[in-house]
Amino acid sequence: MKKQTFSGEDVTIVVCAYKECEYLEESILSVINQSVKTRVVISTSTPNDFINRLAEKYHLEVWINPDGGHAKDYNFAIQRTSTPVCIMAHQDDLMHTDFVKKSLEAINDSDRPIIAFTDYKEMHGTTIDKADSQMVRIKRFLLWPMKIKWLSNTVFGKRLCQCLGDPITHPSVTYIKSEMPEDCFREQYQSAMDWDLWERLSKQPGRFVYVDEVLFFHRMHEQTATAKLIENSGRRSEEDYELLCRFWAKWIARIIMKFYKKAQTFY
């Protein structure tokens, strides 16, 4: 199969902004300072003067989603994108300068890529953690099948890396739009909407492209969407159990959930 030849002109990075985030400008700078230049826009369902001022400062178009919501905001961003490749940057997080460059290199070296994603580190405040958290180490371990190129192109390999939890960090993902379903992120899921998507994508032909380099920095603080969703532990557990049941018999999924709940405390 002929490999892709995507360049920066084929990529739109959508900076997903919500209300007035103190880290938004830093996130925008990490996006516009990429070594491979792309189209960059801001998408929001909460338009305000703060976002508009930053958009004007950096000459960025603002897309306004009139029907906001967690899943709806991500679907709006990816559906509005006109280029064949989409990256959704979170307002709290930072990209390494070569995030786009190395993601595209890996995609272009793959036959029928579906998504690409990178390794990452956590950061607190403005400081990148020197030692990886237990959660980062667990995710890295679960992704070992994606390091084997032939395995990452099989349904078995793509499901093997997800069968004990979701190891793919949503903001590190590059999406090939032609491979995405019409309903990318489904509204019935709050905490597991990305895992739900990866599970569905795992069953279609094509490759999950893992860039085994730290190219993304995930900021941990109490206002992140992940932190807020973990507070609603009952809903999160229900969704995680449902996802595990797609890989295992219910009795096995219940056993795995006992360990999965403990893993959530590492966030």
C-alpha positions in Angstrom: 0.0 0.0 0.0 1.2 3.5 -0.9 2.4 5.4 2.2 1.1 8.9 3.1 3.1 12.1 2.2 1.5 14.5 4.7 3.2 17.9 5.3 2.5 20.8 7.6 0.1 22.2 5.0 -2.1 19.1 5.6 -2.4 19.7 9.3 -4.7 21.9 11.4 -4.0 22.3 15.1 -7.1 23.3 17.0 -6.4 24.8 20.4 -9.5 23.9 22.4 -10.2 26.9 24.8 -12.6 27.1 27.7 -13.5 30.2 29.6 -10.4 32.1 30.9 -7.5 29.6 31.3 -4.3 31.1 32.7 -2.2 28.6 30.7 -3.9 29.3 27.3 -1.2 31.7 26.0 1.6 29.3 26.9 -0.3 26.5 25.1 -0.8 28.7 22.0 2.9 29.5 21.9 3.9 25.9 22.0 1.7 25.3 19.0 2.7 28.2 16.8 6.4 27.6 17.5 6.4 24.1 16.1 9.4 23.3 13.8 6.9 22.2 11.1 4.4 25.0 10.6 0.7 24.2 10.4 -2.7 25.9 10.3 -3.6 27.0 13.9 -7.0 28.0 15.1 -8.8 28.4 18.4 -12.1 26.6 19.1 -14.4 27.5 22.0 -18.0 27.2 23.1 -17.3 30.0 25.7 -16.3 33.0 23.7 -15.0 35.9 25.7 -12.6 38.9 25.5 -9.7 37.0 27.1 -9.7 34.4 24.2 -10.3 37.1 21.6 -7.4 39.2 22.8 -5.0 36.2 22.5 -6.4 35.3 19.1 -5.8 38.9 17.9 -2.3 39.0 19.4 -1.3 35.8 17.5 -3.4 36.4 14.4 -5.5 33.3 14.9 -9.0 32.6 13.7 -11.6 31.7 16.4 -14.2 29.0 15.8 -17.3 29.3 18.0 -19.3 26.2 18.8 -22.9 27.3 19.5 -23.7 24.0 21.1 -21.0 23.4 23.7 -20.3 20.4 25.8 -17.3 18.1 26.5 -17.8 15.7 23.6 -19.5 18.3 21.5 -16.5 20.7 21.6 -14.1 18.0 20.4 -16.5 16.8 17.7 -17.0 20.4 16.5 -13.2 21.0 16.3 -12.5 17.9 14.3 -15.5 18.2 12.0 -14.8 21.9 11.3 -11.2 21.0 10.3 -10.8 21.1 6.5 -7.3 19.5 6.3 -6.8 15.7 6.2 -5.0 15.7 9.5 -6.2 17.2 12.8 -4.6 17.7 16.2 -6.6 19.0 19.2 -4.3 20.9 21.6 -5.6 21.3 25.1 -5.4 24.8 26.7 -3.5 23.4 29.8 -0.9 21.4 27.9 2.3 22.0 26.0 3.8 20.5 22.8 7.4 19.8 22.3 8.8 21.9 19.4 9.1 18.7 17.2 5.7 17.2 18.1 4.2 17.8 14.6 7.5 17.0 12.8 8.0 13.6 14.5 4.3 12.7 14.4 4.1 13.3 10.7 7.4 11.4 10.0 5.9 8.4 11.8 2.6 8.7 10.0 4.3 9.0 6.6 6.4 5.9 7.4 3.2 3.9 8.1 0.7 2.1 5.8 -2.9 3.2 6.5 -2.4 5.1 9.7 -5.6 5.7 11.8 -4.2 7.8 14.6 -0.7 8.6 15.9 0.1 9.4 19.5 3.3 10.1 21.5 4.8 9.5 24.9 4.4 12.2 27.4 5.4 13.6 30.8 3.3 15.3 33.4 4.0 18.8 34.7 2.8 20.7 37.8 2.5 24.4 37.5 5.3 25.5 35.2 7.6 22.6 36.1 8.0 19.4 34.1 8.2 16.4 36.5 11.6 14.8 36.6 10.3 11.5 37.8 7.4 9.8 36.0 4.3 9.2 38.0 2.9 5.7 38.5 0.2 6.4 36.0 2.6 7.4 33.3 4.6 4.3 33.9 1.5 2.1 33.7 0.4 3.7 30.5 3.9 3.2 29.0 3.9 -0.4 30.0 0.4 -1.0 28.4 1.6 0.4 25.1 4.4 -2.2 24.5 2.4 -3.9 21.7 2.5 -0.6 19.8 6.3 -0.7 19.7 6.1 -3.8 17.5 5.3 -2.5 14.0 3.5 -5.6 12.6 1.4 -5.9 15.8 0.3 -2.2 15.7 -1.4 -3.0 12.4 -3.5 -5.8 13.7 -6.9 -5.8 15.4 -5.3 -8.1 18.1 -2.4 -5.7 18.8 -4.6 -2.6 18.9 -7.0 -4.2 21.3 -4.2 -5.8 23.4 -2.8 -2.5 24.4 -6.3 -1.3 25.6 -7.6 -4.5 27.3 -6.4 -3.4 30.8 -7.2 0.3 30.5 -6.8 3.3 28.3 -3.1 4.0 27.7 -3.5 6.6 24.9 -3.4 10.1 26.2 -6.0 12.1 24.3 -4.1 15.4 23.8 -1.1 13.6 22.3 -3.2 12.2 19.4 -3.0 13.1 15.7 -6.2 12.2 13.8 -6.4 11.1 10.2 -9.8 12.5 9.4 -10.6 10.0 6.6 -10.4 7.2 9.2 -12.7 8.8 11.8 -16.3 7.7 12.3 -19.0 10.2 12.0 -19.6 10.1 15.7 -16.1 10.4 17.0 -16.7 11.3 20.6 -20.1 10.1 21.9 -21.9 12.2 24.4 -23.1 9.3 26.6 -19.5 9.1 27.8 -17.9 11.7 30.0 -14.6 10.2 31.3 -14.2 7.3 28.8 -15.2 9.1 25.5 -11.7 8.9 24.2 -11.2 5.2 25.2 -14.6 4.5 23.5 -13.2 6.0 20.3 -9.9 4.1 20.4 -11.8 0.8 21.1 -14.0 1.3 18.0 -11.1 2.4 15.9 -9.1 -0.7 16.9 -11.6 -2.9 15.0 -11.1 -1.3 11.6 -8.2 -1.9 9.2 -5.1 0.3 9.7 -2.4 1.1 12.1 -2.1 2.8 15.5 1.2 4.8 15.2 3.0 5.1 18.4 5.8 7.8 18.6 7.9 6.5 21.4 9.3 9.9 22.4 8.3 12.4 25.0 6.8 15.1 22.8 3.9 16.3 24.9 3.6 17.7 28.5 0.3 17.2 30.3 -0.3 19.8 33.1 -1.8 18.4 36.2 -4.0 20.7 38.3 -7.4 20.6 40.0 -9.2 22.4 37.2 -8.4 19.9 34.4 -11.2 18.0 32.8 -9.6 14.7 34.0 -9.4 15.9 37.6 -13.1 17.0 37.6 -14.2 13.7 36.0 -12.3 11.6 38.6 -14.2 13.5 41.3 -17.4 11.9 39.8 -15.9 8.4 40.5 -19.2 6.6 40.3 -19.9 7.7 36.7 -16.2 7.0 35.8 -16.3 3.5 37.2 -19.5 2.7 35.3 -18.0 3.8 32.0 -14.7 2.0 32.6 -16.4 -1.2 33.5 -18.5 -1.0 30.3 -15.4 -0.5 28.2 -13.6 -3.4 29.9 -16.6 -5.6 29.1 -15.9 -5.1 25.4 -12.6 -6.9 25.9 -13.5 -9.5 28.7 -16.3 -11.5 30.2 -18.1 -9.5 32.9 -16.6 -11.5 35.8 -13.1 -10.9 34.5 -13.9 -7.2 34.0 -15.1 -6.9 37.6 -11.8 -8.3 38.8 -9.8 -5.9 36.6 -11.9 -3.0 37.9 -10.6 -3.5 41.4 -7.1 -2.7 40.2 -8.3 -0.1 37.8 -9.9 1.9 40.6 -6.7 1.9 42.6 -4.8 3.2 39.5 -7.1 6.3 39.4 -5.5 7.4 42.7 -2.2 8.0 40.8 -3.7 11.0 38.9 
